[in-house]
Amino acid sequence: MQAITRHPKDRTPWQAELGQAYARLDDLLDALGLTAEACGVSAEAAAGFPLRVPRGFVARMRHGDSRDPLLRQVLPIEAENAVLPGFGSDPVGDLASVRTPGLLQKYSGRALLITTGACAVHCRYCFRRAFPYSGHSATPGVLAAALDAIAADDSLQEIILSGGDPLALGNGRLAEIIHALDRIPHILRIRLHTRLPVVLPERIDDGLLALLRDAGKPVVTVIHANHANEIDAGVVAGLDGLRSVSAALLNQSVLLRGVNDSVDALAALSQRLFSAGVLPYYLHQLDRVAGAAHFLVPDHVAVALHAAMAARLPGYLVPRLVRETAGAAAKTPLEYIGTT
Ligand SMILES: *Cc1c(COP(=O)(O)O)cnc(C)c1O
Ligand code: SF4
């Protein structure tokens, strides 16, 4: 992951807020009234994939609770250092799907553009935590080549702006990408995959809303929340704005042990999302990235949780439970693969 560096003078309010994000374990623990011992934190894990968490997200955690579901997503702990068979650095075959640097295609009609390596938060379970962003980030030259490849391939209808997090880019950089895609006739939709609206709702500023509203193609926005506690009044306000400029506003989550592996937690998340104008899209089975094994929910438990959600909620509040399999033609519903 790359750091976001800007001259302080140039900072917008959200960039200033991001600059205040916790990057030191001691500061985070102090803020929550916790000790390193109580949490089993690991400096080694933090050295491999740095701690990064915006203060506003920490404010939604329960003070003094080392098991808080939001804290567990961001806290580097001893368990990350376990080396386990089957958990590697490229769990979903990203590198095999590279068309040009920064442009990944796995599925028919849609391709994914790595717009930046930066994120506002570092999620310990991230499947791209070891992605070699330096070779795939949208430097002007790399981006131009990726856009040329998109323009030359009329089998592509949708481009997904991903990363890292595309909203870690400023509005100017984002506008350049969106306007370039606007000029390609066969691109029918632009999709944003972003966790910023959840972890740093200040990012949804007027400039961003104007840019998305004025885009020449419908914008589908897919946010990433894993627990109902992530969605507070500030997030709801930002989502209101996003919904007004998006053709669809969806959420994807990752099923995480100790975070959201109960039907109560999953159902509460769906309900909270709907109240904020967001429909659940995917519930991802964990990608087997090194350092994240302690988050794994066994497949048979995942399928049972999903069935319990379906028994409790209207169909439109039940996300699709999927796994990403390297080489598959789509994300695969877990029910289809059987369980292990
Ligand atoms: C997950 C993913 C997509 C999106 O898949 P949808 O089923 O369309 O949401 C597209 N491209 C890549 C490379 C992906 O990993
Ligand atoms: S925001 Fe997304 S890409 Fe960034 S660390 Fe979290 S899961 Fe990974």
Tab-separated table of C-alpha atoms and ligand atoms in Angstrom:
chain	number	residue	atom	x	y	z
A	1	MET	CA	0.000	0.000	0.000
A	2	GLN	CA	1.225	3.490	-0.728
A	3	ALA	CA	1.182	6.472	1.551
A	4	ILE	CA	-0.782	9.523	0.494
A	5	THR	CA	1.545	12.499	0.435
A	6	ARG	CA	0.487	16.036	-0.293
A	7	HIS	CA	1.669	19.389	0.775
A	8	PRO	CA	-0.423	20.413	3.819
A	9	LYS	CA	-1.379	23.680	2.097
A	10	ASP	CA	-3.120	21.821	-0.712
A	11	ARG	CA	-5.261	19.731	1.567
A	12	THR	CA	-9.010	19.664	1.353
A	13	PRO	CA	-10.888	18.990	4.626
A	14	TRP	CA	-11.101	15.243	3.905
A	15	GLN	CA	-7.403	15.050	3.099
A	16	ALA	CA	-6.603	16.812	6.358
A	17	GLU	CA	-8.823	14.315	8.148
A	18	LEU	CA	-7.025	11.472	6.432
A	19	GLY	CA	-3.693	12.946	7.474
A	20	GLN	CA	-4.876	12.572	11.076
A	21	ALA	CA	-5.530	8.836	10.695
A	22	TYR	CA	-3.953	6.624	13.343
A	23	ALA	CA	-0.718	5.089	12.111
A	24	ARG	CA	0.854	4.178	15.479
A	25	LEU	CA	-0.421	1.267	17.552
A	26	ASP	CA	0.143	3.067	20.864
A	27	ASP	CA	-1.942	6.051	19.793
A	28	LEU	CA	-4.823	3.824	18.713
A	29	LEU	CA	-4.745	1.754	21.910
A	30	ASP	CA	-4.548	4.903	24.076
A	31	ALA	CA	-7.556	6.377	22.315
A	32	LEU	CA	-9.576	3.250	23.108
A	33	GLY	CA	-8.280	2.749	26.660
A	34	LEU	CA	-6.700	-0.599	25.731
A	35	THR	CA	-3.329	-2.196	26.380
A	36	ALA	CA	-1.104	-4.028	23.922
A	37	GLU	CA	-1.252	-7.157	26.107
A	38	ALA	CA	-5.045	-7.245	26.246
A	39	CYS	CA	-5.223	-7.056	22.447
A	40	GLY	CA	-2.345	-9.353	21.479
A	41	VAL	CA	-1.029	-6.719	19.075
A	42	SER	CA	1.997	-7.433	16.931
A	43	ALA	CA	4.583	-4.871	15.859
A	44	GLU	CA	5.829	-7.427	13.333
A	45	ALA	CA	2.406	-7.617	11.687
A	46	ALA	CA	2.217	-3.814	11.681
A	47	ALA	CA	5.649	-3.637	10.062
A	48	GLY	CA	4.537	-5.908	7.204
A	49	PHE	CA	1.268	-4.048	6.534
A	50	PRO	CA	1.088	-0.748	8.402
A	51	LEU	CA	-1.705	0.258	10.737
A	52	ARG	CA	-3.934	2.910	9.211
A	53	VAL	CA	-7.357	3.905	10.513
A	54	PRO	CA	-9.174	7.257	10.358
A	55	ARG	CA	-10.160	8.814	13.666
A	56	GLY	CA	-13.822	9.015	12.749
A	57	PHE	CA	-13.897	5.243	12.292
A	58	VAL	CA	-12.205	4.726	15.664
A	59	ALA	CA	-14.864	6.963	17.229
A	60	ARG	CA	-17.434	4.301	16.267
A	61	MET	CA	-15.586	1.605	18.244
A	62	ARG	CA	-16.550	0.702	21.804
A	63	HIS	CA	-14.115	2.162	24.330
A	64	GLY	CA	-12.212	-0.486	26.273
A	65	ASP	CA	-13.456	-3.448	24.200
A	66	SER	CA	-10.635	-5.415	22.593
A	67	ARG	CA	-13.256	-7.562	20.781
A	68	ASP	CA	-14.961	-4.621	19.113
A	69	PRO	CA	-15.931	-5.696	15.572
A	70	LEU	CA	-14.575	-2.529	13.969
A	71	LEU	CA	-11.304	-2.684	15.881
A	72	ARG	CA	-10.708	-6.298	14.903
A	73	GLN	CA	-10.757	-5.330	11.221
A	74	VAL	CA	-7.832	-2.941	11.574
A	75	LEU	CA	-5.730	-4.108	14.511
A	76	PRO	CA	-2.432	-5.894	13.676
A	77	ILE	CA	-2.338	-8.958	15.956
A	78	GLU	CA	-0.065	-11.926	16.638
A	79	ALA	CA	-2.283	-14.343	14.698
A	80	GLU	CA	-1.293	-12.608	11.452
A	81	ASN	CA	2.212	-13.997	11.710
A	82	ALA	CA	1.053	-17.604	11.407
A	83	VAL	CA	2.231	-19.224	8.186
A	84	LEU	CA	-0.471	-21.561	6.880
A	85	PRO	CA	-0.648	-23.732	3.805
A	86	GLY	CA	-3.056	-22.395	1.226
A	87	PHE	CA	-2.695	-18.764	2.355
A	88	GLY	CA	-0.492	-16.843	-0.091
A	89	SER	CA	0.246	-13.382	-1.446
A	90	ASP	CA	-2.024	-13.542	-4.555
A	91	PRO	CA	-5.040	-15.584	-3.437
A	92	VAL	CA	-7.376	-14.704	-6.303
A	93	GLY	CA	-5.082	-14.821	-9.316
A	94	ASP	CA	-4.887	-11.049	-9.772
A	95	LEU	CA	-1.486	-11.181	-11.409
A	96	ALA	CA	-2.633	-13.722	-13.990
A	97	SER	CA	-5.480	-11.398	-15.011
A	98	VAL	CA	-3.355	-8.342	-15.818
A	99	ARG	CA	-4.053	-7.078	-19.362
A	100	THR	CA	-1.835	-4.037	-19.149
A	101	PRO	CA	-0.260	-2.763	-15.929
A	102	GLY	CA	-3.100	-1.558	-13.692
A	103	LEU	CA	-5.869	-3.132	-15.815
A	104	LEU	CA	-7.212	-6.496	-14.641
A	105	GLN	CA	-9.811	-8.532	-16.490
A	106	LYS	CA	-11.293	-11.761	-15.227
A	107	TYR	CA	-14.888	-11.544	-16.401
A	108	SER	CA	-16.750	-10.937	-19.631
A	109	GLY	CA	-17.551	-7.327	-20.456
A	110	ARG	CA	-15.991	-5.710	-17.422
A	111	ALA	CA	-12.469	-4.873	-16.352
A	112	LEU	CA	-10.988	-3.381	-13.240
A	113	LEU	CA	-8.647	-0.416	-13.150
A	114	ILE	CA	-6.194	-0.084	-10.267
A	115	THR	CA	-6.381	3.687	-9.895
A	116	THR	CA	-4.097	4.008	-6.868
A	117	GLY	CA	-2.486	1.809	-4.241
A	118	ALA	CA	-3.672	4.042	-1.429
A	119	CYS	CA	-6.552	3.366	0.961
A	120	ALA	CA	-7.930	5.405	3.843
A	121	VAL	CA	-7.923	2.343	6.065
A	122	HIS	CA	-5.817	-0.786	6.097
A	123	CYS	CA	-8.089	-3.800	6.530
A	124	ARG	CA	-6.132	-6.700	7.927
A	125	TYR	CA	-8.063	-9.234	5.822
A	126	CYS	CA	-7.480	-7.385	2.541
A	127	PHE	CA	-6.851	-9.783	-0.347
A	128	ARG	CA	-4.676	-7.160	-2.002
A	129	ARG	CA	-2.602	-6.497	1.112
A	130	ALA	CA	0.434	-7.872	-0.696
A	131	PHE	CA	-0.432	-6.626	-4.201
A	132	PRO	CA	2.591	-5.125	-6.001
A	133	TYR	CA	0.953	-1.740	-6.502
A	134	SER	CA	4.176	-0.049	-7.528
A	135	GLY	CA	4.032	-1.822	-10.903
A	136	HIS	CA	0.299	-1.291	-11.403
A	137	SER	CA	-0.618	2.167	-10.171
A	138	ALA	CA	-2.088	4.733	-12.429
A	139	THR	CA	0.929	6.875	-13.099
A	140	PRO	CA	0.094	9.030	-16.138
A	141	GLY	CA	1.892	6.690	-18.543
A	142	VAL	CA	0.426	3.497	-17.130
A	143	LEU	CA	-3.036	5.012	-17.039
A	144	ALA	CA	-2.808	6.206	-20.639
A	145	ALA	CA	-1.845	2.711	-21.799
A	146	ALA	CA	-4.704	1.156	-19.809
A	147	LEU	CA	-7.204	3.643	-21.270
A	148	ASP	CA	-5.897	2.904	-24.772
A	149	ALA	CA	-6.448	-0.809	-24.161
A	150	ILE	CA	-10.009	-0.100	-22.959
A	151	ALA	CA	-10.727	2.120	-25.978
A	152	ALA	CA	-9.425	-0.571	-28.333
A	153	ASP	CA	-11.631	-3.343	-26.910
A	154	ASP	CA	-15.311	-2.915	-27.646
A	155	SER	CA	-16.199	-6.103	-25.773
A	156	LEU	CA	-15.838	-4.042	-22.577
A	157	GLN	CA	-19.021	-2.352	-21.351
A	158	GLU	CA	-18.102	-1.523	-17.774
A	159	ILE	CA	-14.964	-0.280	-16.058
A	160	ILE	CA	-14.573	-0.725	-12.333
A	161	LEU	CA	-12.443	1.893	-10.621
A	162	SER	CA	-10.666	0.081	-7.813
A	163	GLY	CA	-7.336	0.081	-6.069
A	164	GLY	CA	-6.477	0.584	-3.303
A	165	ASP	CA	-9.424	2.940	-3.168
A	166	PRO	CA	-10.338	5.186	-6.107
A	167	LEU	CA	-11.743	7.807	-3.724
A	168	ALA	CA	-8.298	8.123	-2.137
A	169	LEU	CA	-7.585	10.112	-5.316
A	170	GLY	CA	-8.463	13.787	-5.294
A	171	ASN	CA	-11.379	14.988	-7.407
A	172	GLY	CA	-9.044	16.312	-10.116
A	173	ARG	CA	-7.339	12.983	-10.740
A	174	LEU	CA	-10.628	11.134	-10.551
A	175	ALA	CA	-12.185	13.560	-13.036
A	176	GLU	CA	-9.423	12.864	-15.550
A	177	ILE	CA	-10.141	9.143	-15.415
A	178	ILE	CA	-13.917	9.506	-15.551
A	179	HIS	CA	-13.772	11.988	-18.418
A	180	ALA	CA	-11.451	9.697	-20.358
A	181	LEU	CA	-13.943	6.841	-19.917
A	182	ASP	CA	-16.809	9.176	-20.866
A	183	ARG	CA	-15.183	9.578	-24.282
A	184	ILE	CA	-15.183	5.831	-25.033
A	185	PRO	CA	-18.526	5.023	-26.721
A	186	HIS	CA	-18.674	1.292	-25.904
A	187	ILE	CA	-18.288	1.887	-22.162
A	188	LEU	CA	-21.853	1.945	-20.829
A	189	ARG	CA	-21.219	2.137	-17.085
A	190	ILE	CA	-18.552	3.223	-14.638
A	191	ARG	CA	-18.365	1.430	-11.312
A	192	LEU	CA	-16.658	2.641	-8.147
A	193	HIS	CA	-15.496	0.119	-5.553
A	194	THR	CA	-14.750	2.162	-2.453
A	195	ARG	CA	-14.571	1.947	1.334
A	196	LEU	CA	-14.023	5.703	1.800
A	197	PRO	CA	-17.735	6.554	2.239
A	198	VAL	CA	-17.719	4.261	5.289
A	199	VAL	CA	-14.374	5.020	6.890
A	200	LEU	CA	-14.050	8.702	5.922
A	201	PRO	CA	-17.478	10.103	4.987
A	202	GLU	CA	-15.944	13.586	4.715
A	203	ARG	CA	-14.698	12.361	1.327
A	204	ILE	CA	-18.199	12.790	-0.128
A	205	ASP	CA	-17.677	16.478	-0.809
A	206	ASP	CA	-19.526	18.759	-3.228
A	207	GLY	CA	-16.816	18.406	-5.845
A	208	LEU	CA	-17.135	14.623	-5.876
A	209	LEU	CA	-20.925	14.766	-6.075
A	210	ALA	CA	-20.765	17.229	-8.974
A	211	LEU	CA	-18.228	15.054	-10.785
A	212	LEU	CA	-20.353	11.911	-10.456
A	213	ARG	CA	-23.590	13.724	-11.274
A	214	ASP	CA	-22.104	15.176	-14.439
A	215	ALA	CA	-20.413	11.960	-15.578
A	216	GLY	CA	-21.466	11.011	-19.087
A	217	LYS	CA	-22.172	7.397	-18.072
A	218	PRO	CA	-24.274	5.963	-15.259
A	219	VAL	CA	-22.171	5.440	-12.136
A	220	VAL	CA	-22.686	2.350	-9.993
A	221	THR	CA	-21.235	2.829	-6.521
A	222	VAL	CA	-20.316	-0.206	-4.440
A	223	ILE	CA	-19.299	0.594	-0.868
A	224	HIS	CA	-17.729	-1.803	1.625
A	225	ALA	CA	-19.156	-2.135	5.136
A	226	ASN	CA	-18.933	-5.282	7.252
A	227	HIS	CA	-20.831	-4.354	10.404
A	228	ALA	CA	-23.841	-2.191	11.251
A	229	ASN	CA	-21.771	-0.168	13.747
A	230	GLU	CA	-19.746	1.200	10.834
A	231	ILE	CA	-22.754	3.147	9.594
A	232	ASP	CA	-23.355	6.171	11.820
A	233	ALA	CA	-25.151	9.449	11.113
A	234	GLY	CA	-22.148	10.949	9.296
A	235	VAL	CA	-21.933	7.944	6.982
A	236	VAL	CA	-25.687	8.079	6.328
A	237	ALA	CA	-25.395	11.742	5.334
A	238	GLY	CA	-22.590	10.968	2.873
A	239	LEU	CA	-24.515	8.025	1.452
A	240	ASP	CA	-27.546	10.273	0.901
A	241	GLY	CA	-25.401	12.386	-1.373
A	242	LEU	CA	-23.890	9.399	-3.152
A	243	ARG	CA	-27.271	7.862	-3.738
A	244	SER	CA	-28.481	11.040	-5.405
A	245	VAL	CA	-25.714	10.783	-8.048
A	246	SER	CA	-25.440	6.995	-8.455
A	247	ALA	CA	-27.509	4.809	-10.748
A	248	ALA	CA	-27.233	2.122	-8.067
A	249	LEU	CA	-25.745	2.155	-4.572
A	250	LEU	CA	-24.655	-1.285	-3.358
A	251	ASN	CA	-22.558	-2.794	-0.578
A	252	GLN	CA	-20.099	-5.630	-0.464
A	253	SER	CA	-18.913	-7.230	2.757
A	254	VAL	CA	-16.419	-9.859	3.712
A	255	LEU	CA	-17.516	-12.617	6.087
A	256	LEU	CA	-15.098	-12.311	9.007
A	257	ARG	CA	-14.767	-14.428	12.100
A	258	GLY	CA	-15.089	-12.315	15.223
A	259	VAL	CA	-16.554	-9.404	13.243
A	260	ASN	CA	-19.810	-10.361	11.531
A	261	ASP	CA	-20.073	-14.175	11.738
A	262	SER	CA	-23.530	-14.286	13.293
A	263	VAL	CA	-26.957	-14.038	11.749
A	264	ASP	CA	-27.757	-11.153	14.112
A	265	ALA	CA	-24.745	-9.146	12.926
A	266	LEU	CA	-25.379	-9.878	9.245
A	267	ALA	CA	-29.104	-9.145	9.439
A	268	ALA	CA	-28.468	-5.909	11.359
A	269	LEU	CA	-25.994	-4.835	8.675
A	270	SER	CA	-28.521	-5.433	5.891
A	271	GLN	CA	-31.202	-3.508	7.789
A	272	ARG	CA	-28.867	-0.590	8.472
A	273	LEU	CA	-27.707	-0.513	4.865
A	274	PHE	CA	-31.269	-0.379	3.603
A	275	SER	CA	-32.071	2.465	5.989
A	276	ALA	CA	-29.130	4.312	4.452
A	277	GLY	CA	-30.367	3.685	0.894
A	278	VAL	CA	-27.898	0.901	0.096
A	279	LEU	CA	-28.705	-2.621	-1.103
A	280	PRO	CA	-26.504	-5.577	-0.128
A	281	TYR	CA	-24.703	-7.026	-3.156
A	282	TYR	CA	-22.025	-9.540	-2.191
A	283	LEU	CA	-20.978	-11.263	1.014
A	284	HIS	CA	-17.512	-12.546	0.185
A	285	GLN	CA	-16.039	-15.680	1.646
A	286	LEU	CA	-12.544	-14.719	2.803
A	287	ASP	CA	-9.820	-14.768	0.183
A	288	ARG	CA	-6.928	-16.832	1.452
A	289	VAL	CA	-4.320	-14.138	1.775
A	290	ALA	CA	-1.355	-14.706	4.079
A	291	GLY	CA	-1.955	-13.076	7.467
A	292	ALA	CA	-5.747	-13.341	7.416
A	293	ALA	CA	-6.346	-17.000	8.320
A	294	HIS	CA	-7.770	-16.112	11.746
A	295	PHE	CA	-10.692	-14.393	10.014
A	296	LEU	CA	-11.762	-17.513	8.120
A	297	VAL	CA	-15.291	-18.800	8.667
A	298	PRO	CA	-15.578	-22.427	7.502
A	299	ASP	CA	-17.664	-22.833	4.344
A	300	HIS	CA	-20.357	-24.934	6.006
A	301	VAL	CA	-20.817	-22.248	8.674
A	302	ALA	CA	-20.912	-19.542	5.990
A	303	VAL	CA	-23.629	-21.395	4.081
A	304	ALA	CA	-25.655	-21.957	7.261
A	305	LEU	CA	-25.400	-18.258	8.188
A	306	HIS	CA	-26.514	-17.297	4.715
A	307	ALA	CA	-29.503	-19.642	4.899
A	308	ALA	CA	-30.416	-18.182	8.294
A	309	MET	CA	-30.280	-14.657	6.807
A	310	ALA	CA	-32.553	-15.744	3.981
A	311	ALA	CA	-35.005	-17.141	6.524
A	312	ARG	CA	-35.106	-13.829	8.352
A	313	LEU	CA	-34.955	-11.124	5.675
A	314	PRO	CA	-36.660	-10.158	2.428
A	315	GLY	CA	-34.744	-11.472	-0.562
A	316	TYR	CA	-33.428	-8.054	-1.552
A	317	LEU	CA	-31.649	-7.733	1.804
A	318	VAL	CA	-29.789	-11.029	1.417
A	319	PRO	CA	-26.417	-10.510	-0.313
A	320	ARG	CA	-25.025	-13.204	-2.599
A	321	LEU	CA	-22.545	-15.349	-0.690
A	322	VAL	CA	-19.655	-15.814	-3.097
A	323	ARG	CA	-16.097	-16.918	-3.352
A	324	GLU	CA	-13.551	-15.687	-5.828
A	325	THR	CA	-11.792	-18.579	-7.519
A	326	ALA	CA	-8.770	-17.901	-9.699
A	327	GLY	CA	-9.691	-18.666	-13.298
A	328	ALA	CA	-13.492	-18.828	-12.780
A	329	ALA	CA	-15.823	-16.937	-15.146
A	330	ALA	CA	-17.602	-15.138	-12.277
A	331	LYS	CA	-17.630	-14.948	-8.523
A	332	THR	CA	-18.964	-18.326	-7.489
A	333	PRO	CA	-21.960	-18.708	-5.160
A	334	LEU	CA	-20.839	-20.885	-2.241
A	335	GLU	CA	-23.944	-23.015	-2.472
A	336	TYR	CA	-22.820	-24.181	-5.927
A	337	ILE	CA	-19.429	-25.443	-4.865
A	338	GLY	CA	-20.579	-27.541	-1.962
A	339	THR	CA	-18.896	-27.062	1.362
A	340	THR	CA	-15.689	-28.246	2.862
B	1	LIG	C1	-14.807	-8.940	-8.487
B	1	LIG	C2	-14.280	-8.466	-9.775
B	1	LIG	C3	-15.146	-7.872	-10.712
B	1	LIG	C4	-16.599	-7.596	-10.440
B	1	LIG	O1	-17.390	-8.716	-10.516
B	1	LIG	P1	-18.980	-8.509	-10.533
B	1	LIG	O2	-19.539	-9.868	-10.391
B	1	LIG	O3	-19.303	-7.824	-11.818
B	1	LIG	O4	-19.300	-7.614	-9.386
B	1	LIG	C5	-14.631	-7.511	-11.943
B	1	LIG	N1	-13.340	-7.713	-12.243
B	1	LIG	C6	-12.493	-8.269	-11.371
B	1	LIG	C7	-11.075	-8.462	-11.780
B	1	LIG	C8	-12.929	-8.664	-10.109
B	1	LIG	O5	-12.072	-9.198	-9.235
B	2	SF4	S1	-10.208	-0.530	1.779
B	2	SF4	FE1	-10.388	-2.330	0.414
B	2	SF4	S2	-8.482	-2.348	-0.788
B	2	SF4	FE2	-8.162	-0.987	0.986
B	2	SF4	S3	-7.255	-2.270	2.594
B	2	SF4	FE3	-9.479	-2.298	2.930
B	2	SF4	S4	-10.223	-4.099	1.790
B	2	SF4	FE4	-8.145	-3.624	1.029
